[in-house]
PDB file of C-alpha atoms in Angstrom:
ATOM      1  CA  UNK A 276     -26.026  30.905   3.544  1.00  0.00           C
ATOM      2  CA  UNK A 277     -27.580  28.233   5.316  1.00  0.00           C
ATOM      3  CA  UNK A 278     -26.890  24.610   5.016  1.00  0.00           C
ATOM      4  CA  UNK A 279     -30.441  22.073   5.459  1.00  0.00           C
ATOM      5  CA  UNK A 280     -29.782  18.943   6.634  1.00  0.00           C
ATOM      6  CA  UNK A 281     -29.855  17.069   3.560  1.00  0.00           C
ATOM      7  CA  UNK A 282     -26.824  19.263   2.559  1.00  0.00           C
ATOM      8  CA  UNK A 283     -24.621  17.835   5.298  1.00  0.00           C
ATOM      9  CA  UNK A 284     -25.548  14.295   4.292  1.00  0.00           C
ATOM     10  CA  UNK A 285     -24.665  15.388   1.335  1.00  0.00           C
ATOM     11  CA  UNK A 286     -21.230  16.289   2.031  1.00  0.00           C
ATOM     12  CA  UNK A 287     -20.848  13.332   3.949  1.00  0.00           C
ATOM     13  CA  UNK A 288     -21.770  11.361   1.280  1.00  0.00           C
ATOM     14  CA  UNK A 289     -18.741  12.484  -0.766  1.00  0.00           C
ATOM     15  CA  UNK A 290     -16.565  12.766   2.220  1.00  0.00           C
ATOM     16  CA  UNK A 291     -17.686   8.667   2.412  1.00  0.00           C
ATOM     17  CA  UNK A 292     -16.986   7.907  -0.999  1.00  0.00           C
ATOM     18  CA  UNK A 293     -13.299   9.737  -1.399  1.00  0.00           C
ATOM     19  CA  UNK A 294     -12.569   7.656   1.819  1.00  0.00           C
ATOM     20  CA  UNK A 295     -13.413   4.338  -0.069  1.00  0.00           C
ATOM     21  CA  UNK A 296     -11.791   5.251  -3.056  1.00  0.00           C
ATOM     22  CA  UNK A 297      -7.971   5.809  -0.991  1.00  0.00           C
ATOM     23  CA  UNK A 298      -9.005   2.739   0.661  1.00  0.00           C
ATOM     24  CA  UNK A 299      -9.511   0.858  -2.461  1.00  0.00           C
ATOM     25  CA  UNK A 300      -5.869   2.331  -3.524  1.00  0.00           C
ATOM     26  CA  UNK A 301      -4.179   1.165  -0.445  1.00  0.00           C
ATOM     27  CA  UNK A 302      -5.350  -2.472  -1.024  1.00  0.00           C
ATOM     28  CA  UNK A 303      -3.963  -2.183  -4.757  1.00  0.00           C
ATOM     29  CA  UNK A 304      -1.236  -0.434  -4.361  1.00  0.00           C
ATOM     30  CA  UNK A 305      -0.270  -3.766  -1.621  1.00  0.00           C
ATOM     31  CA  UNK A 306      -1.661  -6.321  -4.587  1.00  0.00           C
ATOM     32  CA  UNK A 307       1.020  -4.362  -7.231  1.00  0.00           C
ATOM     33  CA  UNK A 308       3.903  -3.974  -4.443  1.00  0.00           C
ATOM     34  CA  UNK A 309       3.615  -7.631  -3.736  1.00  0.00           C
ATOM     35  CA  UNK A 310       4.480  -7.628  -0.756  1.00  0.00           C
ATOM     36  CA  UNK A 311       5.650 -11.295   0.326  1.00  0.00           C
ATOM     37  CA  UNK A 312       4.718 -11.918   4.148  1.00  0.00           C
ATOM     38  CA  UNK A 313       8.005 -13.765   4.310  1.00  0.00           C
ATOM     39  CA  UNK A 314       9.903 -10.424   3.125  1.00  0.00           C
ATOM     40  CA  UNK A 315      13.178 -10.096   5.389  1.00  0.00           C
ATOM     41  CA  UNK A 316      14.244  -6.731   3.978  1.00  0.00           C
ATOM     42  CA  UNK A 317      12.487  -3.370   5.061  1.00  0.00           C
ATOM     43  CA  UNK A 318      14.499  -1.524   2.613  1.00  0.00           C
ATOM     44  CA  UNK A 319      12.832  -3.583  -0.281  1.00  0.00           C
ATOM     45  CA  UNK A 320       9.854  -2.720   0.913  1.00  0.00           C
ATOM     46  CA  UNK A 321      10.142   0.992   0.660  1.00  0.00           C
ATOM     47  CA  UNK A 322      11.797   1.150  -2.629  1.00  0.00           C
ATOM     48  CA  UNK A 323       8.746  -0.497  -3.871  1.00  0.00           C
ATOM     49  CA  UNK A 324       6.313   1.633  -2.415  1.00  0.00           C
ATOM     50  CA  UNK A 325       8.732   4.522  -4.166  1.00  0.00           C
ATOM     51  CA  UNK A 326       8.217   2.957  -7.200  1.00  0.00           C
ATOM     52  CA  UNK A 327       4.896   2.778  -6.990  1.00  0.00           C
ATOM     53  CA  UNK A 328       4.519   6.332  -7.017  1.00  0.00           C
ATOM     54  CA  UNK A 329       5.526   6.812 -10.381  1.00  0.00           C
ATOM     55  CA  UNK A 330       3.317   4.498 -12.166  1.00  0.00           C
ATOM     56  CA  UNK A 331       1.040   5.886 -14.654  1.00  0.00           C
ATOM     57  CA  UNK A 332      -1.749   3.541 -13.235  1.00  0.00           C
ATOM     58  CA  UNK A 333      -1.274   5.257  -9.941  1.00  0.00           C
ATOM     59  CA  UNK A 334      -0.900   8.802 -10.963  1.00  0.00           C
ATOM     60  CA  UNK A 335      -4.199   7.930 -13.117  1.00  0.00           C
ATOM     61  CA  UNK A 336      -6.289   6.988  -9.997  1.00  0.00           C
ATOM     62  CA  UNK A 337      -5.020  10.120  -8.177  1.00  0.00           C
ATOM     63  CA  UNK A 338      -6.519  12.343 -10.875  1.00  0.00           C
ATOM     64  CA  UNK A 339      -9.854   9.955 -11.025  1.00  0.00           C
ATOM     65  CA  UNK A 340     -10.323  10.299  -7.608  1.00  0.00           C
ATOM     66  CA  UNK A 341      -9.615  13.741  -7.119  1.00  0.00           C
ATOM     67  CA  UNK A 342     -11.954  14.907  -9.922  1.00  0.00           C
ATOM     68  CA  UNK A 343     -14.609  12.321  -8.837  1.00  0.00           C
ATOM     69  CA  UNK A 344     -14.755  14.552  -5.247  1.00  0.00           C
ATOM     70  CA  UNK A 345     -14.599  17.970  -6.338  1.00  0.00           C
ATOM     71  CA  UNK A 346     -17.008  17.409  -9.097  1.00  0.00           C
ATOM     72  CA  UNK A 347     -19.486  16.373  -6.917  1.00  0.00           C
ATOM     73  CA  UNK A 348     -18.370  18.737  -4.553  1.00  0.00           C
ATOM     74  CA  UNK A 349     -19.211  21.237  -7.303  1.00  0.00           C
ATOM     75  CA  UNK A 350     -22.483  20.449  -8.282  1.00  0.00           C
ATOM     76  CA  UNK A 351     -23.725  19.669  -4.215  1.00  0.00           C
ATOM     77  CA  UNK A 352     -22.577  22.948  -3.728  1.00  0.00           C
ATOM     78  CA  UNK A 353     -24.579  24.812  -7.041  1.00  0.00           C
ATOM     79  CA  UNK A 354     -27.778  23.095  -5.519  1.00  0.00           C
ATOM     80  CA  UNK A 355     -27.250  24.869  -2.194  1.00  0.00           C
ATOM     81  CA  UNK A 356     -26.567  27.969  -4.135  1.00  0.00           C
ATOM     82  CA  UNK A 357     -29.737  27.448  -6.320  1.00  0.00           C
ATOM     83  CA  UNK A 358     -31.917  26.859  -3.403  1.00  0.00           C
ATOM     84  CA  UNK A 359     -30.876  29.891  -1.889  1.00  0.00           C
ATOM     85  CA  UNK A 360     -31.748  31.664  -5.231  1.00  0.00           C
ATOM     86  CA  UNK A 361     -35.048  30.578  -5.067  1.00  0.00           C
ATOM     87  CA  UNK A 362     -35.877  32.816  -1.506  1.00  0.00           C
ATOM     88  CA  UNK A 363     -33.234  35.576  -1.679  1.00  0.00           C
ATOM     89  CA  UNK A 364     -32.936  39.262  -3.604  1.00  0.00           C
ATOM     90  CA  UNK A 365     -29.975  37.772  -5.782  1.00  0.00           C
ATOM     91  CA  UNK A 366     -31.371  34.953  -7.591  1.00  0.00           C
ATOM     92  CA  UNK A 367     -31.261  36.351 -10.974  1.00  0.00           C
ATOM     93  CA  UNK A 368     -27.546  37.024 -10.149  1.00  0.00           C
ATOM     94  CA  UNK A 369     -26.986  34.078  -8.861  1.00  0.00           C
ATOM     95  CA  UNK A 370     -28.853  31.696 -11.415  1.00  0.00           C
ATOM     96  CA  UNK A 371     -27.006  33.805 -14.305  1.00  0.00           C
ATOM     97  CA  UNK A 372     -23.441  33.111 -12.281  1.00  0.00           C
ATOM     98  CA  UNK A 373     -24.157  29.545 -11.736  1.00  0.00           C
ATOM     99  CA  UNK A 374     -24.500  29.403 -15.216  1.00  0.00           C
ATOM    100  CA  UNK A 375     -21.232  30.383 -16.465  1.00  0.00           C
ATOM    101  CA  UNK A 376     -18.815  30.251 -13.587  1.00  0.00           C
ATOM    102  CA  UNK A 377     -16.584  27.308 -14.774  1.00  0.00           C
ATOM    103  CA  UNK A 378     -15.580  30.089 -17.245  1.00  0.00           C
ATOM    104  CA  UNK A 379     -14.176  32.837 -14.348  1.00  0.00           C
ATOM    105  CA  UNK A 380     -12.713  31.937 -10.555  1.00  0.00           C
ATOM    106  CA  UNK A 381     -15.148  29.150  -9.606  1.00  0.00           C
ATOM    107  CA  UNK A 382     -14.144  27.169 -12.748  1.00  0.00           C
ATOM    108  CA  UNK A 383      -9.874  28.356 -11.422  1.00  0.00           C
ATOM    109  CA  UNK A 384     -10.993  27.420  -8.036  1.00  0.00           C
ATOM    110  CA  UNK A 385     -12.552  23.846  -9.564  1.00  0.00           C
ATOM    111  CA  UNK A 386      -9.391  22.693 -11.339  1.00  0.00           C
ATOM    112  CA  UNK A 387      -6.898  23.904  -8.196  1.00  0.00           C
ATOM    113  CA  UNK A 388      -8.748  21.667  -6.088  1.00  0.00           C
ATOM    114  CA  UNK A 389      -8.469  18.742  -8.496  1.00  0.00           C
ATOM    115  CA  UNK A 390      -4.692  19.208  -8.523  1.00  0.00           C
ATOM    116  CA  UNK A 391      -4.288  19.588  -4.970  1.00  0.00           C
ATOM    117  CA  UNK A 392      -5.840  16.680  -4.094  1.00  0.00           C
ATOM    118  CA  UNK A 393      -4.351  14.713  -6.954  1.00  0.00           C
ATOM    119  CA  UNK A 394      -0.733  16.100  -5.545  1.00  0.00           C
ATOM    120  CA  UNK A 395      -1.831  14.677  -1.820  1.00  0.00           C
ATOM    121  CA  UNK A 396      -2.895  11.032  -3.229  1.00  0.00           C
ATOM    122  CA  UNK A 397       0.333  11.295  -5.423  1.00  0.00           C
ATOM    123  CA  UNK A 398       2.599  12.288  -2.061  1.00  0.00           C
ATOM    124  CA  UNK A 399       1.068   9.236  -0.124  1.00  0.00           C
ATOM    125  CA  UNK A 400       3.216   6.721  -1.139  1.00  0.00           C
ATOM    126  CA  UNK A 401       6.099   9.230  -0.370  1.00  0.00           C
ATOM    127  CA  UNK A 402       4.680   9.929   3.220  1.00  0.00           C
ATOM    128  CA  UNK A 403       4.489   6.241   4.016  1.00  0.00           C
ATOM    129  CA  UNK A 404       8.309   5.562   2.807  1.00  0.00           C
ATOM    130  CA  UNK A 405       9.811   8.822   4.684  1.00  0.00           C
ATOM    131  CA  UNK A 406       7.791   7.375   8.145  1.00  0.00           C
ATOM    132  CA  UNK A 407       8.634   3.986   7.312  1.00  0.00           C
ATOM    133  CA  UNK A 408      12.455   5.223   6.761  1.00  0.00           C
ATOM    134  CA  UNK A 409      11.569   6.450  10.056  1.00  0.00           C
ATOM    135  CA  UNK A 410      10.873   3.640  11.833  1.00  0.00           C
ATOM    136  CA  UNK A 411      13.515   1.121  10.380  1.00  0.00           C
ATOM    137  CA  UNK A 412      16.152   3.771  11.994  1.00  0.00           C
ATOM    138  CA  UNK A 413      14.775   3.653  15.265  1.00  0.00           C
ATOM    139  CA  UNK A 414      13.599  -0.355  15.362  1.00  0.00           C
ATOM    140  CA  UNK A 415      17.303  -0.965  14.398  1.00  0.00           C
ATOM    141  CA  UNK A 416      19.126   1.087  17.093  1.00  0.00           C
ATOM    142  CA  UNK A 417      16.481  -1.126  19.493  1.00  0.00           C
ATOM    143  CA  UNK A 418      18.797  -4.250  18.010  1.00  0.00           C
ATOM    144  CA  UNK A 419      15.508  -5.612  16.190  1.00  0.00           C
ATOM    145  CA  UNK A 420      16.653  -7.517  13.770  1.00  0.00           C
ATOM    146  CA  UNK A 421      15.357  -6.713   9.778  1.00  0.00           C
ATOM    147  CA  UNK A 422      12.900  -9.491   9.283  1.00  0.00           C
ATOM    148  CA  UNK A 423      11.200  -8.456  12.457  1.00  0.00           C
ATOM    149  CA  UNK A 424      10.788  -4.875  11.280  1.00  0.00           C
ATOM    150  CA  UNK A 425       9.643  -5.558   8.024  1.00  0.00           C
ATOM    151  CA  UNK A 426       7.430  -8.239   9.747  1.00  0.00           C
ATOM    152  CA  UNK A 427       5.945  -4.884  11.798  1.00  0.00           C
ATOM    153  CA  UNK A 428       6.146  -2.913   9.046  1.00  0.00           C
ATOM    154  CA  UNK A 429       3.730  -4.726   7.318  1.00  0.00           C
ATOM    155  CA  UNK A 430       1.488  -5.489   9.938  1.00  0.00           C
ATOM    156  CA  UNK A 431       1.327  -1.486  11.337  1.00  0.00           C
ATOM    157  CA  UNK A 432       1.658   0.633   8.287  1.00  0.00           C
ATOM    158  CA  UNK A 433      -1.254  -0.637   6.481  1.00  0.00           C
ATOM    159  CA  UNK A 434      -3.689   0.485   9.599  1.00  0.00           C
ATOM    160  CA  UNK A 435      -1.744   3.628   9.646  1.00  0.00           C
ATOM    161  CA  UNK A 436      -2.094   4.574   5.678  1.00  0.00           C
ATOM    162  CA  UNK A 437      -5.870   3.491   5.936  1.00  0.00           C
ATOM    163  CA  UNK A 438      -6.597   5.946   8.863  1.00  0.00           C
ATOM    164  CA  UNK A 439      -3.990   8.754   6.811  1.00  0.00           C
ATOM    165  CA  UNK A 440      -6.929   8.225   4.274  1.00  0.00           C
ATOM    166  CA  UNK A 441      -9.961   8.785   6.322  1.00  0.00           C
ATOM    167  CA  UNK A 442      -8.139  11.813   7.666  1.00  0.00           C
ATOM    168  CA  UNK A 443      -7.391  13.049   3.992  1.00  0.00           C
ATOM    169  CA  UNK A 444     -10.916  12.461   2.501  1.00  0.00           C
ATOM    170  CA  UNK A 445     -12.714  14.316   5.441  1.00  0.00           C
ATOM    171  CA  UNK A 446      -9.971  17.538   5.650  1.00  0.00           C
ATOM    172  CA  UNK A 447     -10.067  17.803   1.797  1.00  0.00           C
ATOM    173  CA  UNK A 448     -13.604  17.568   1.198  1.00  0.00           C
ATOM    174  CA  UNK A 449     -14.659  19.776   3.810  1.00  0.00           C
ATOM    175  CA  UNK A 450     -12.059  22.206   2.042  1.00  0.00           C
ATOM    176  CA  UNK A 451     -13.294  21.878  -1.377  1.00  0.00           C
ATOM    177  CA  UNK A 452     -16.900  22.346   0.019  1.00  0.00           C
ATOM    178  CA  UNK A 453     -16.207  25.916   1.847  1.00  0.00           C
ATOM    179  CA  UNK A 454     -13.543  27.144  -0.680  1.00  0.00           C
ATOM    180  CA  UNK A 455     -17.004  27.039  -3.585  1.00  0.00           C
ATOM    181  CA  UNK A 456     -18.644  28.152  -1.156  1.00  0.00           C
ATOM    182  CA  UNK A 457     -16.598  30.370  -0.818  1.00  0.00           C
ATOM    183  CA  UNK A 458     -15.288  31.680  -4.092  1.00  0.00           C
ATOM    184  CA  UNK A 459     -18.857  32.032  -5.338  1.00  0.00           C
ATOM    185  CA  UNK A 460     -19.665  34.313  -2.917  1.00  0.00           C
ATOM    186  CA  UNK A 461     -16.825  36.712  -3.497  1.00  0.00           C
ATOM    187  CA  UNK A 462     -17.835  36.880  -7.452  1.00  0.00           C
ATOM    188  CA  UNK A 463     -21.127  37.445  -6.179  1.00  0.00           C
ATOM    189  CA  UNK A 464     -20.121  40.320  -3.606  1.00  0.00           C
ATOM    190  CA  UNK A 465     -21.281  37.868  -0.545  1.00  0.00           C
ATOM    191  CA  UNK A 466     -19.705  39.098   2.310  1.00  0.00           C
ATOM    192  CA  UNK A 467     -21.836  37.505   4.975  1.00  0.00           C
ATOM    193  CA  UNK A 468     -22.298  33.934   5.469  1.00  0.00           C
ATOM    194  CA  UNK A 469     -24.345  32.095   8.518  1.00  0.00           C
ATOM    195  CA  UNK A 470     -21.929  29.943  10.284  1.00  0.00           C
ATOM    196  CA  UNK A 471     -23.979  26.308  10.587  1.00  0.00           C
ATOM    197  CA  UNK A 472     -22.236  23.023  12.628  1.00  0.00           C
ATOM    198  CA  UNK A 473     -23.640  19.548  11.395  1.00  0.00           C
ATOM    199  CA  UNK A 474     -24.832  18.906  14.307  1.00  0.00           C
ATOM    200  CA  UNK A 475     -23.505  15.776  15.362  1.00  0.00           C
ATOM    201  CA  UNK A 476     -20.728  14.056  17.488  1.00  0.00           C
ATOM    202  CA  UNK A 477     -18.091  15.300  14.915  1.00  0.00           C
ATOM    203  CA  UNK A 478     -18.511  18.873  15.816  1.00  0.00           C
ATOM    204  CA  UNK A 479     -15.068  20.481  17.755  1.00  0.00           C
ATOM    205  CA  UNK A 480     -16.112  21.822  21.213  1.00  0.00           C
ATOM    206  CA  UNK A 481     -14.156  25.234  20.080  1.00  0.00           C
ATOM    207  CA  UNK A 482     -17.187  24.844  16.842  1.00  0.00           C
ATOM    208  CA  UNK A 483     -20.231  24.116  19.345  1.00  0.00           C
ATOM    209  CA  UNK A 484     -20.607  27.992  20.265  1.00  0.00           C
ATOM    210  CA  UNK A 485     -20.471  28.946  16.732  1.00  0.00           C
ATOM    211  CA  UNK A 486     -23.989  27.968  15.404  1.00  0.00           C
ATOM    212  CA  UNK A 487     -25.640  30.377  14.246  1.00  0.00           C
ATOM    213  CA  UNK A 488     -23.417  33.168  13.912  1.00  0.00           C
ATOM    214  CA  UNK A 489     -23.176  35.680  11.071  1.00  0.00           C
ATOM    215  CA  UNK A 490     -19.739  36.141  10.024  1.00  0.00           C
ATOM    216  CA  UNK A 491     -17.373  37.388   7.679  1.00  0.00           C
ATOM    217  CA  UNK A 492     -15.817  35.609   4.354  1.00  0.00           C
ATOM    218  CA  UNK A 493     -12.548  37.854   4.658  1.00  0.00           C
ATOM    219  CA  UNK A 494     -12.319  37.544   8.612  1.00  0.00           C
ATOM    220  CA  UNK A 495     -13.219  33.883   9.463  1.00  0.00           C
ATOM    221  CA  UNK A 496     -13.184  33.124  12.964  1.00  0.00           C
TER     222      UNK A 496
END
C-alpha cells in the first residue's frame, strides 16, 4: 500500500494534536499540583504529582486523549484503505471489510490501542516522580541543600515532561497508524506492503534506503 502525500500530513496532523493535548495536561496537572515557587521540600512535590495520578479528572483525560488519537487514527487510515479500493483487484473485499471490522480484530486492535495509550498518559506522572526520586538522591549527596533542588526541580522537569510528550505522541501515533495498517491487511490476506518514508528531515538515515521497497507484514525489516 502506498501512502500520497496528503496521508503523511495526515498523520502528522494527529501526531500534532496528541502532542498538544499532553501538553495541555502538563500545564494542568502544574495548575492542580500547585506548585508554590517558594516550595522548600522536593519530597512534597512528588507526593503530589503521585497523587495526581489517581484523580478521576486525570485518568478521564488519559482516556479522552487516547481515544481522540486512535479514532482518528482509525478513520485516516480507512480512507487510505478506501482509496486503494478504488484501483486494486480487492475492493469489493476491502469496501465489505471496512464496513464491519470494528466487529472482528481491527475493532480488538482499535480498543488495545486506546488502552495502551491511556496506560502511558496514566504512567506519566509515575515516570516523572521515580526520575525526580532520582534526582533528589543524587542533588543531595552533591550537599545541595532541599530548597535548591526543589527550586531545580521545578525549573528542569517541566521542559523534560513536555519533550517526554512530544516523544510519546509521535512513537504512539506512528504505532497506532502501522498496527491498522497492519491488522487490516492480515484479515484481508495482505502480505505485501510498499515500504514509503515521508520524505522529510524526520526520516532515520538507517530508513532513507528503504523507499520503495516491497516487503513483508510477518518479516519487517
Amino acid at each position: 500500500m502506498r501512502m500520497k502525500p496528503e496521508g503523511w500530513q495526515a498523520q502528522r496532523r494527529i501526531e500534532s494534536d496528541y502532542d498538544r493535548a499532553m501538553r495541555r495536561l502538563i500545564q494542568r496537572s502544574w495548575q492542580i499540583i500547585g506548585v508554590d515557587p517558594d516550595l522548600m521540600n522536593p519530597w512534597d512535590l512528588i507526593r503530589r504529582i503521585e497523587r495526581l495520578a489517581h484523580t478521576g479528572g486525570f485518568e478521564h483525560f488519559a482516556m479522552s486523549a487516547a481515544k481522540k488519537m486512535v479514532t482518528q487514527t482509525f478513520f485516516d487510515t480507512a480512507k487510505t484503505w478506501r482509496q486503494a479500493a478504488k484501483g486494486g483487484s480487492k475492493g469489493r473485499l476491502i469496501f465489505e471489510a471496512l464496513r464491519n471490522e470494528m466487529q472482528g480484530p481491527v475493532g480488538n486492535a482499535v480498543y488495545a490501542l486506546i488502552d495502551r495509550n491511556a496506560g502511558i498518559i496514566r504512567s506519566m506522572p509515575f515516570v516523572f516522580a521515580h526520575q525526580a526520586t532520582h534526582y533528589i538522591q543524587e542533588e543531595t549527596l552533591k550537599g545541595k541543600r532541599h530548597e535548591q533542588i526543589a527550586r531545580e526541580l521545578l525549573d528542569n522537569f517541566s521542559k523534560m515532561t513536555e519533550t517526554k510528550a512530544a516523544l510519546i505522541a509521535r512513537t504512539e501515533a506512528s504505532k497506532a497508524h502501522t498496527a491498522l495498517i497492519h491488522v487490516r491487511a492480515e484479515r484481508l490476506g495482505l502480505a505485501w506492503y510498499i515500504w514509503r518514508t515521508s520524505q522529510d528531515a524526520r526520516v532515520r538515515n538507517s530508513h532513507e534506503h528503504m523507499e520503495g521497497v516491497l516487503c513483508r507484514f510477518d518479516t519487517p525489516p
